[in-house]
């Protein structure tokens, strides 16, 4: 049920933008969550999107760690404060024991910002899968 909520949020967000949103979940991360997220950002091909506007939400369940990584195109538009606000909102929901809601809300907010800076075009195509990777 939670997985379907997260995927639905990704699809709804991407319907308004050329940006790409992915969620990657694993049990443990090697090193810091932000380093692991950076590695997965590349492995999942998110650094190769046309406008460099991908956002990855990374979660290491057993380590109780997460990170958010964005491509250079979206980062140039939103800056550090945006990422920090997303992180803080997710952390609060994770602490309350509701990580799915934390992810859904963060994905919705990320989708709004992506749509503002990278609106969907008529020739837009979904460059990356919407499913959660494990």
Short mmCIF file of C-alpha atoms in Angstrom, two decimals:
data_model
loop_
_atom_site.label_atom_id
_atom_site.label_comp_id
_atom_site.label_asym_id
_atom_site.label_seq_id
_atom_site.Cartn_x
_atom_site.Cartn_y
_atom_site.Cartn_z
CA UNK A 1 0.00 0.00 0.00
CA UNK A 2 2.75 2.45 0.92
CA UNK A 3 4.71 1.62 -2.21
CA UNK A 4 1.71 2.32 -4.42
CA UNK A 5 1.16 5.69 -2.68
CA UNK A 6 4.76 6.70 -3.35
CA UNK A 7 4.62 5.61 -7.00
CA UNK A 8 1.33 7.47 -7.49
CA UNK A 9 2.95 10.61 -6.04
CA UNK A 10 5.88 10.27 -8.45
CA UNK A 11 3.56 9.87 -11.44
CA UNK A 12 1.39 12.82 -10.40
CA UNK A 13 4.43 15.04 -9.90
CA UNK A 14 6.01 14.04 -13.20
CA UNK A 15 2.76 14.71 -15.07
CA UNK A 16 3.46 18.45 -14.62
CA UNK A 17 7.19 18.55 -15.33
CA UNK A 18 9.99 17.35 -17.55
CA UNK A 19 11.84 16.50 -14.34
CA UNK A 20 12.43 12.95 -13.15
CA UNK A 21 11.84 11.72 -9.61
CA UNK A 22 13.09 8.39 -8.28
CA UNK A 23 13.05 6.65 -4.91
CA UNK A 24 15.71 4.10 -4.02
CA UNK A 25 15.43 1.97 -0.88
CA UNK A 26 17.99 -0.41 0.54
CA UNK A 27 18.63 -1.99 3.90
CA UNK A 28 22.02 -0.47 4.68
CA UNK A 29 24.22 2.16 3.12
CA UNK A 30 27.96 1.91 2.71
CA UNK A 31 29.36 5.15 4.08
CA UNK A 32 27.13 8.17 4.53
CA UNK A 33 23.61 8.34 3.14
CA UNK A 34 24.50 11.31 0.95
CA UNK A 35 27.45 9.41 -0.55
CA UNK A 36 25.29 6.35 -1.19
CA UNK A 37 22.59 8.56 -2.72
CA UNK A 38 25.16 10.10 -5.04
CA UNK A 39 26.30 6.67 -6.19
CA UNK A 40 22.70 5.55 -6.81
CA UNK A 41 21.93 8.82 -8.61
CA UNK A 42 24.56 7.85 -11.17
CA UNK A 43 23.73 4.11 -11.24
CA UNK A 44 20.09 4.89 -11.95
CA UNK A 45 21.06 7.19 -14.83
CA UNK A 46 19.69 10.28 -13.16
CA UNK A 47 22.76 12.31 -14.06
CA UNK A 48 22.00 11.71 -17.74
CA UNK A 49 18.56 13.33 -17.94
CA UNK A 50 18.23 15.90 -20.72
CA UNK A 51 17.85 18.92 -18.46
CA UNK A 52 19.78 17.56 -15.45
CA UNK A 53 16.61 17.92 -13.42
CA UNK A 54 16.32 14.58 -11.67
CA UNK A 55 15.70 14.21 -7.95
CA UNK A 56 16.52 11.04 -6.03
CA UNK A 57 15.08 10.24 -2.62
CA UNK A 58 17.38 7.64 -1.04
CA UNK A 59 16.41 5.63 2.07
CA UNK A 60 18.57 3.12 4.00
CA UNK A 61 15.98 1.41 6.20
CA UNK A 62 18.12 -0.48 8.74
CA UNK A 63 20.50 2.47 9.15
CA UNK A 64 17.55 4.82 9.60
CA UNK A 65 19.22 7.20 7.16
CA UNK A 66 18.10 9.04 4.07
CA UNK A 67 19.31 11.67 1.62
CA UNK A 68 18.01 13.71 -1.28
CA UNK A 69 20.13 14.35 -4.35
CA UNK A 70 19.23 16.62 -7.24
CA UNK A 71 20.74 17.18 -10.66
CA UNK A 72 22.71 20.30 -11.48
CA UNK A 73 19.81 21.81 -13.45
CA UNK A 74 17.30 21.76 -10.60
CA UNK A 75 19.89 22.61 -7.95
CA UNK A 76 20.83 25.78 -9.85
CA UNK A 77 17.17 26.85 -9.67
CA UNK A 78 16.32 26.01 -6.04
CA UNK A 79 19.55 26.16 -4.02
CA UNK A 80 20.44 24.61 -0.68
CA UNK A 81 17.47 25.98 1.30
CA UNK A 82 15.04 23.91 -0.77
CA UNK A 83 16.90 20.66 -0.12
CA UNK A 84 17.17 21.43 3.57
CA UNK A 85 13.42 22.09 3.84
CA UNK A 86 12.63 18.81 2.05
CA UNK A 87 15.03 16.96 4.34
CA UNK A 88 13.53 18.48 7.48
CA UNK A 89 9.97 17.64 6.45
CA UNK A 90 10.93 14.06 5.67
CA UNK A 91 12.86 13.70 8.92
CA UNK A 92 9.84 14.82 10.93
CA UNK A 93 7.53 12.27 9.30
CA UNK A 94 10.13 9.51 9.55
CA UNK A 95 10.50 10.29 13.27
CA UNK A 96 6.73 9.97 13.66
CA UNK A 97 6.93 6.48 12.14
CA UNK A 98 5.30 7.42 8.83
CA UNK A 99 8.03 7.34 6.18
CA UNK A 100 5.57 6.82 3.31
CA UNK A 101 3.77 10.07 4.09
CA UNK A 102 7.13 11.81 4.45
CA UNK A 103 8.17 10.61 1.00
CA UNK A 104 4.81 11.45 -0.58
CA UNK A 105 4.84 15.00 0.79
CA UNK A 106 8.45 15.56 -0.26
CA UNK A 107 7.75 14.19 -3.73
CA UNK A 108 4.73 16.49 -4.06
CA UNK A 109 6.82 19.51 -3.06
CA UNK A 110 9.65 18.49 -5.36
CA UNK A 111 7.14 18.10 -8.19
CA UNK A 112 5.80 21.61 -7.63
CA UNK A 113 9.29 23.11 -7.79
CA UNK A 114 10.24 21.04 -10.82
CA UNK A 115 7.05 22.13 -12.59
CA UNK A 116 7.78 25.79 -11.81
CA UNK A 117 11.26 25.61 -13.32
CA UNK A 118 10.88 22.75 -15.81
CA UNK A 119 7.25 22.61 -17.00
CA UNK A 120 6.15 19.63 -19.03
CA UNK A 121 6.46 20.18 -22.78
CA UNK A 122 4.47 18.59 -25.57
CA UNK A 123 7.46 16.50 -26.64
CA UNK A 124 8.36 15.44 -23.11
CA UNK A 125 8.92 11.75 -22.45
CA UNK A 126 9.40 9.83 -19.24
CA UNK A 127 13.16 9.28 -19.27
CA UNK A 128 13.32 7.03 -16.19
CA UNK A 129 11.06 4.43 -14.55
CA UNK A 130 8.68 5.64 -11.83
CA UNK A 131 8.94 2.48 -9.75
CA UNK A 132 10.87 2.35 -6.51
CA UNK A 133 14.26 0.68 -6.96
CA UNK A 134 15.69 -1.69 -4.37
#
